[in-house]
PDB file of C-alpha atoms in Angstrom:
ATOM      1  CA  UNK A 838     -19.059  18.109  35.316  1.00  0.00           C
ATOM      2  CA  UNK A 839     -20.800  15.180  33.686  1.00  0.00           C
ATOM      3  CA  UNK A 840     -19.639  13.506  30.463  1.00  0.00           C
ATOM      4  CA  UNK A 841     -21.911  11.248  28.448  1.00  0.00           C
ATOM      5  CA  UNK A 842     -22.411   9.962  24.936  1.00  0.00           C
ATOM      6  CA  UNK A 843     -24.109  12.456  22.663  1.00  0.00           C
ATOM      7  CA  UNK A 844     -27.612  11.738  21.414  1.00  0.00           C
ATOM      8  CA  UNK A 845     -29.603  13.020  18.437  1.00  0.00           C
ATOM      9  CA  UNK A 846     -31.372  15.430  20.831  1.00  0.00           C
ATOM     10  CA  UNK A 847     -28.007  17.166  21.398  1.00  0.00           C
ATOM     11  CA  UNK A 848     -27.511  18.012  17.720  1.00  0.00           C
ATOM     12  CA  UNK A 849     -28.881  21.607  17.822  1.00  0.00           C
ATOM     13  CA  UNK A 850     -26.609  22.663  20.702  1.00  0.00           C
ATOM     14  CA  UNK A 851     -23.638  20.803  19.196  1.00  0.00           C
ATOM     15  CA  UNK A 852     -24.163  22.663  15.939  1.00  0.00           C
ATOM     16  CA  UNK A 853     -24.258  25.988  17.789  1.00  0.00           C
ATOM     17  CA  UNK A 854     -21.094  25.270  19.818  1.00  0.00           C
ATOM     18  CA  UNK A 855     -19.288  24.060  16.691  1.00  0.00           C
ATOM     19  CA  UNK A 856     -20.156  27.082  14.551  1.00  0.00           C
ATOM     20  CA  UNK A 857     -19.352  29.579  17.295  1.00  0.00           C
ATOM     21  CA  UNK A 858     -16.032  27.878  18.044  1.00  0.00           C
ATOM     22  CA  UNK A 859     -15.074  27.972  14.365  1.00  0.00           C
ATOM     23  CA  UNK A 860     -15.854  31.683  14.175  1.00  0.00           C
ATOM     24  CA  UNK A 861     -14.068  32.508  17.431  1.00  0.00           C
ATOM     25  CA  UNK A 862     -10.980  30.436  16.675  1.00  0.00           C
ATOM     26  CA  UNK A 863     -10.455  30.957  12.964  1.00  0.00           C
ATOM     27  CA  UNK A 864     -11.901  34.437  12.439  1.00  0.00           C
ATOM     28  CA  UNK A 865      -8.558  35.889  11.357  1.00  0.00           C
ATOM     29  CA  UNK A 866      -7.350  32.766   9.538  1.00  0.00           C
ATOM     30  CA  UNK A 867     -10.245  32.121   7.176  1.00  0.00           C
ATOM     31  CA  UNK A 868     -12.148  34.519   4.903  1.00  0.00           C
ATOM     32  CA  UNK A 869     -15.606  35.834   5.769  1.00  0.00           C
ATOM     33  CA  UNK A 870     -16.865  33.915   2.727  1.00  0.00           C
ATOM     34  CA  UNK A 871     -16.187  30.678   4.601  1.00  0.00           C
ATOM     35  CA  UNK A 872     -18.121  31.789   7.681  1.00  0.00           C
ATOM     36  CA  UNK A 873     -20.996  33.110   5.573  1.00  0.00           C
ATOM     37  CA  UNK A 874     -21.420  29.604   4.173  1.00  0.00           C
ATOM     38  CA  UNK A 875     -21.831  28.080   7.650  1.00  0.00           C
ATOM     39  CA  UNK A 876     -25.536  27.870   8.332  1.00  0.00           C
ATOM     40  CA  UNK A 877     -27.064  26.498  11.531  1.00  0.00           C
ATOM     41  CA  UNK A 878     -28.429  23.629   9.431  1.00  0.00           C
ATOM     42  CA  UNK A 879     -24.921  22.746   8.215  1.00  0.00           C
ATOM     43  CA  UNK A 880     -23.573  22.893  11.777  1.00  0.00           C
ATOM     44  CA  UNK A 881     -26.253  20.461  12.869  1.00  0.00           C
ATOM     45  CA  UNK A 882     -25.658  18.232   9.843  1.00  0.00           C
ATOM     46  CA  UNK A 883     -21.988  17.840  10.810  1.00  0.00           C
ATOM     47  CA  UNK A 884     -22.986  16.325  14.158  1.00  0.00           C
ATOM     48  CA  UNK A 885     -25.902  14.326  12.802  1.00  0.00           C
ATOM     49  CA  UNK A 886     -23.477  12.650  10.380  1.00  0.00           C
ATOM     50  CA  UNK A 887     -20.926  12.106  13.173  1.00  0.00           C
ATOM     51  CA  UNK A 888     -23.522  10.344  15.319  1.00  0.00           C
ATOM     52  CA  UNK A 889     -24.452   8.055  12.420  1.00  0.00           C
ATOM     53  CA  UNK A 890     -20.922   7.242  11.212  1.00  0.00           C
ATOM     54  CA  UNK A 891     -19.826   3.682  12.102  1.00  0.00           C
ATOM     55  CA  UNK A 892     -16.874   3.670  14.498  1.00  0.00           C
ATOM     56  CA  UNK A 893     -17.292   7.329  15.454  1.00  0.00           C
ATOM     57  CA  UNK A 894     -18.091   8.249  19.049  1.00  0.00           C
ATOM     58  CA  UNK A 895     -19.327  11.653  20.175  1.00  0.00           C
ATOM     59  CA  UNK A 896     -19.064  12.707  23.812  1.00  0.00           C
ATOM     60  CA  UNK A 897     -20.578  15.769  25.449  1.00  0.00           C
ATOM     61  CA  UNK A 898     -19.696  17.565  28.661  1.00  0.00           C
ATOM     62  CA  UNK A 899     -22.430  19.100  30.771  1.00  0.00           C
ATOM     63  CA  UNK A 900     -22.168  21.824  33.389  1.00  0.00           C
ATOM     64  CA  UNK A 901     -25.228  22.664  35.439  1.00  0.00           C
ATOM     65  CA  UNK A 902     -27.338  20.438  33.202  1.00  0.00           C
ATOM     66  CA  UNK A 903     -26.430  22.058  29.897  1.00  0.00           C
ATOM     67  CA  UNK A 904     -24.104  20.836  27.150  1.00  0.00           C
ATOM     68  CA  UNK A 905     -20.972  23.016  27.030  1.00  0.00           C
ATOM     69  CA  UNK A 906     -18.491  20.900  25.085  1.00  0.00           C
ATOM     70  CA  UNK A 907     -18.193  18.126  22.549  1.00  0.00           C
ATOM     71  CA  UNK A 908     -15.478  15.707  21.472  1.00  0.00           C
ATOM     72  CA  UNK A 909     -15.542  13.258  18.608  1.00  0.00           C
ATOM     73  CA  UNK A 910     -13.219  10.286  18.268  1.00  0.00           C
ATOM     74  CA  UNK A 911     -12.810   7.503  15.759  1.00  0.00           C
ATOM     75  CA  UNK A 912     -10.268   4.850  14.820  1.00  0.00           C
ATOM     76  CA  UNK A 913      -7.036   6.493  13.715  1.00  0.00           C
ATOM     77  CA  UNK A 914      -6.460   5.792  10.009  1.00  0.00           C
ATOM     78  CA  UNK A 915      -2.669   6.124  10.380  1.00  0.00           C
ATOM     79  CA  UNK A 916      -2.018   4.203  13.606  1.00  0.00           C
ATOM     80  CA  UNK A 917      -3.395   0.716  13.988  1.00  0.00           C
ATOM     81  CA  UNK A 918      -5.268   0.264  17.272  1.00  0.00           C
ATOM     82  CA  UNK A 919      -5.251   3.967  18.122  1.00  0.00           C
ATOM     83  CA  UNK A 920      -8.070   6.502  18.412  1.00  0.00           C
ATOM     84  CA  UNK A 921      -8.081   9.905  16.760  1.00  0.00           C
ATOM     85  CA  UNK A 922      -9.509  12.885  18.627  1.00  0.00           C
ATOM     86  CA  UNK A 923     -11.050  14.341  15.479  1.00  0.00           C
ATOM     87  CA  UNK A 924     -12.884  17.232  17.095  1.00  0.00           C
ATOM     88  CA  UNK A 925     -12.977  19.134  20.358  1.00  0.00           C
ATOM     89  CA  UNK A 926     -15.162  22.212  20.801  1.00  0.00           C
ATOM     90  CA  UNK A 927     -16.045  24.052  23.984  1.00  0.00           C
ATOM     91  CA  UNK A 928     -18.620  26.798  24.465  1.00  0.00           C
ATOM     92  CA  UNK A 929     -16.633  30.039  24.622  1.00  0.00           C
ATOM     93  CA  UNK A 930     -18.247  31.053  27.905  1.00  0.00           C
ATOM     94  CA  UNK A 931     -16.968  27.839  29.510  1.00  0.00           C
ATOM     95  CA  UNK A 932     -13.394  27.773  28.230  1.00  0.00           C
ATOM     96  CA  UNK A 933     -10.750  27.636  30.910  1.00  0.00           C
ATOM     97  CA  UNK A 934     -12.961  25.577  33.239  1.00  0.00           C
ATOM     98  CA  UNK A 935     -11.523  22.142  32.449  1.00  0.00           C
ATOM     99  CA  UNK A 936     -14.138  21.110  29.883  1.00  0.00           C
ATOM    100  CA  UNK A 937     -11.638  20.372  27.114  1.00  0.00           C
ATOM    101  CA  UNK A 938      -9.292  18.561  29.485  1.00  0.00           C
ATOM    102  CA  UNK A 939     -12.184  16.432  30.790  1.00  0.00           C
ATOM    103  CA  UNK A 940     -13.280  15.487  27.271  1.00  0.00           C
ATOM    104  CA  UNK A 941      -9.710  14.566  26.318  1.00  0.00           C
ATOM    105  CA  UNK A 942      -9.487  12.391  29.431  1.00  0.00           C
ATOM    106  CA  UNK A 943     -12.740  10.713  28.358  1.00  0.00           C
ATOM    107  CA  UNK A 944     -11.229   9.860  24.970  1.00  0.00           C
ATOM    108  CA  UNK A 945      -8.077   8.520  26.668  1.00  0.00           C
ATOM    109  CA  UNK A 946     -10.238   6.392  28.974  1.00  0.00           C
ATOM    110  CA  UNK A 947     -12.187   5.100  25.996  1.00  0.00           C
ATOM    111  CA  UNK A 948      -8.953   4.253  24.154  1.00  0.00           C
ATOM    112  CA  UNK A 949      -7.692   2.348  27.203  1.00  0.00           C
ATOM    113  CA  UNK A 950     -10.983   0.441  27.439  1.00  0.00           C
ATOM    114  CA  UNK A 951     -10.561  -0.536  23.795  1.00  0.00           C
ATOM    115  CA  UNK A 952      -6.924  -1.650  24.380  1.00  0.00           C
ATOM    116  CA  UNK A 953      -5.633   1.060  22.071  1.00  0.00           C
ATOM    117  CA  UNK A 954      -2.005   2.109  22.127  1.00  0.00           C
ATOM    118  CA  UNK A 955      -2.666   5.823  22.001  1.00  0.00           C
ATOM    119  CA  UNK A 956      -4.640   8.820  20.823  1.00  0.00           C
ATOM    120  CA  UNK A 957      -3.750  11.224  18.032  1.00  0.00           C
ATOM    121  CA  UNK A 958      -4.966  14.740  17.292  1.00  0.00           C
ATOM    122  CA  UNK A 959      -4.334  17.377  14.637  1.00  0.00           C
ATOM    123  CA  UNK A 960      -4.693  21.073  15.353  1.00  0.00           C
ATOM    124  CA  UNK A 961      -4.386  24.219  13.257  1.00  0.00           C
ATOM    125  CA  UNK A 962      -0.837  25.522  13.706  1.00  0.00           C
ATOM    126  CA  UNK A 963      -2.081  29.049  14.376  1.00  0.00           C
ATOM    127  CA  UNK A 964      -4.416  27.945  17.186  1.00  0.00           C
ATOM    128  CA  UNK A 965      -2.187  28.608  20.206  1.00  0.00           C
ATOM    129  CA  UNK A 966      -4.893  27.903  22.780  1.00  0.00           C
ATOM    130  CA  UNK A 967      -5.552  24.370  21.526  1.00  0.00           C
ATOM    131  CA  UNK A 968      -1.870  23.670  20.959  1.00  0.00           C
ATOM    132  CA  UNK A 969      -1.149  24.829  24.511  1.00  0.00           C
ATOM    133  CA  UNK A 970      -3.829  22.511  25.873  1.00  0.00           C
ATOM    134  CA  UNK A 971      -2.545  19.475  23.968  1.00  0.00           C
ATOM    135  CA  UNK A 972       1.128  20.190  24.609  1.00  0.00           C
ATOM    136  CA  UNK A 973       0.374  20.895  28.277  1.00  0.00           C
ATOM    137  CA  UNK A 974      -1.192  17.443  28.494  1.00  0.00           C
ATOM    138  CA  UNK A 975       1.980  15.898  27.096  1.00  0.00           C
ATOM    139  CA  UNK A 976       1.080  15.481  23.429  1.00  0.00           C
ATOM    140  CA  UNK A 977       4.173  14.790  21.338  1.00  0.00           C
ATOM    141  CA  UNK A 978       4.609  16.485  17.957  1.00  0.00           C
ATOM    142  CA  UNK A 979       4.439  13.975  15.109  1.00  0.00           C
ATOM    143  CA  UNK A 980       4.330  15.933  11.836  1.00  0.00           C
ATOM    144  CA  UNK A 981       2.991  18.895   9.920  1.00  0.00           C
ATOM    145  CA  UNK A 982      -0.139  18.456   7.786  1.00  0.00           C
ATOM    146  CA  UNK A 983      -2.786  20.521   6.001  1.00  0.00           C
ATOM    147  CA  UNK A 984      -6.518  20.552   6.733  1.00  0.00           C
ATOM    148  CA  UNK A 985      -9.000  22.073   4.330  1.00  0.00           C
ATOM    149  CA  UNK A 986     -11.895  24.152   5.602  1.00  0.00           C
ATOM    150  CA  UNK A 987     -13.962  23.990   2.446  1.00  0.00           C
ATOM    151  CA  UNK A 988     -11.493  25.120  -0.207  1.00  0.00           C
ATOM    152  CA  UNK A 989      -9.283  27.015   2.265  1.00  0.00           C
ATOM    153  CA  UNK A 990      -6.252  25.050   3.483  1.00  0.00           C
ATOM    154  CA  UNK A 991      -4.669  25.726   6.879  1.00  0.00           C
ATOM    155  CA  UNK A 992      -1.357  24.386   8.133  1.00  0.00           C
ATOM    156  CA  UNK A 993      -1.758  21.999  11.038  1.00  0.00           C
ATOM    157  CA  UNK A 994       0.340  20.050  13.508  1.00  0.00           C
ATOM    158  CA  UNK A 995      -0.353  16.414  14.329  1.00  0.00           C
ATOM    159  CA  UNK A 996       0.330  15.164  17.837  1.00  0.00           C
ATOM    160  CA  UNK A 997       0.194  11.802  19.604  1.00  0.00           C
ATOM    161  CA  UNK A 998      -0.343  10.621  23.158  1.00  0.00           C
ATOM    162  CA  UNK A 999       0.961   7.094  23.659  1.00  0.00           C
ATOM    163  CA  UNK A1000      -1.363   5.896  26.412  1.00  0.00           C
ATOM    164  CA  UNK A1001       1.424   4.726  28.679  1.00  0.00           C
ATOM    165  CA  UNK A1002       2.465   8.417  28.814  1.00  0.00           C
ATOM    166  CA  UNK A1003      -0.996  10.054  28.864  1.00  0.00           C
ATOM    167  CA  UNK A1004      -1.887  11.393  32.286  1.00  0.00           C
ATOM    168  CA  UNK A1005      -4.854  13.452  33.494  1.00  0.00           C
TER     169      UNK A1005
END
């Protein structure tokens, strides 16, 4: 598996992975109205904006020469000198093959290179697969929070990995 910085040429595949992951993960948690509003153009716009946002980094994982996962990180607004893993999406056909774990490790490595103290992440409470991944990698529960998908709020859990405890 190869991990590299995302480029503008990756935007169409990032948009596709993002939209499919949202549908697969939140299908029973969000109304169809939300998914109907998600156009391919909007999916691409999310990643185009991420690539242009100062301080944001977008990493992609490739298997057999094709992009199969994406992670976005940025400075954590709540923890000075920490990074926030703001997004992690893996092509459904490639889940369970270490793509998410590899992208998380990339963000940890980046945080270490920047002399950060840790990495934070928030995940929808009713997303057991993602919670299992983060908790299995030693993420410590910090607090409950709410994230809004459009006008639809979902309960979330925020976790932290102090880097002295984060292991591959």
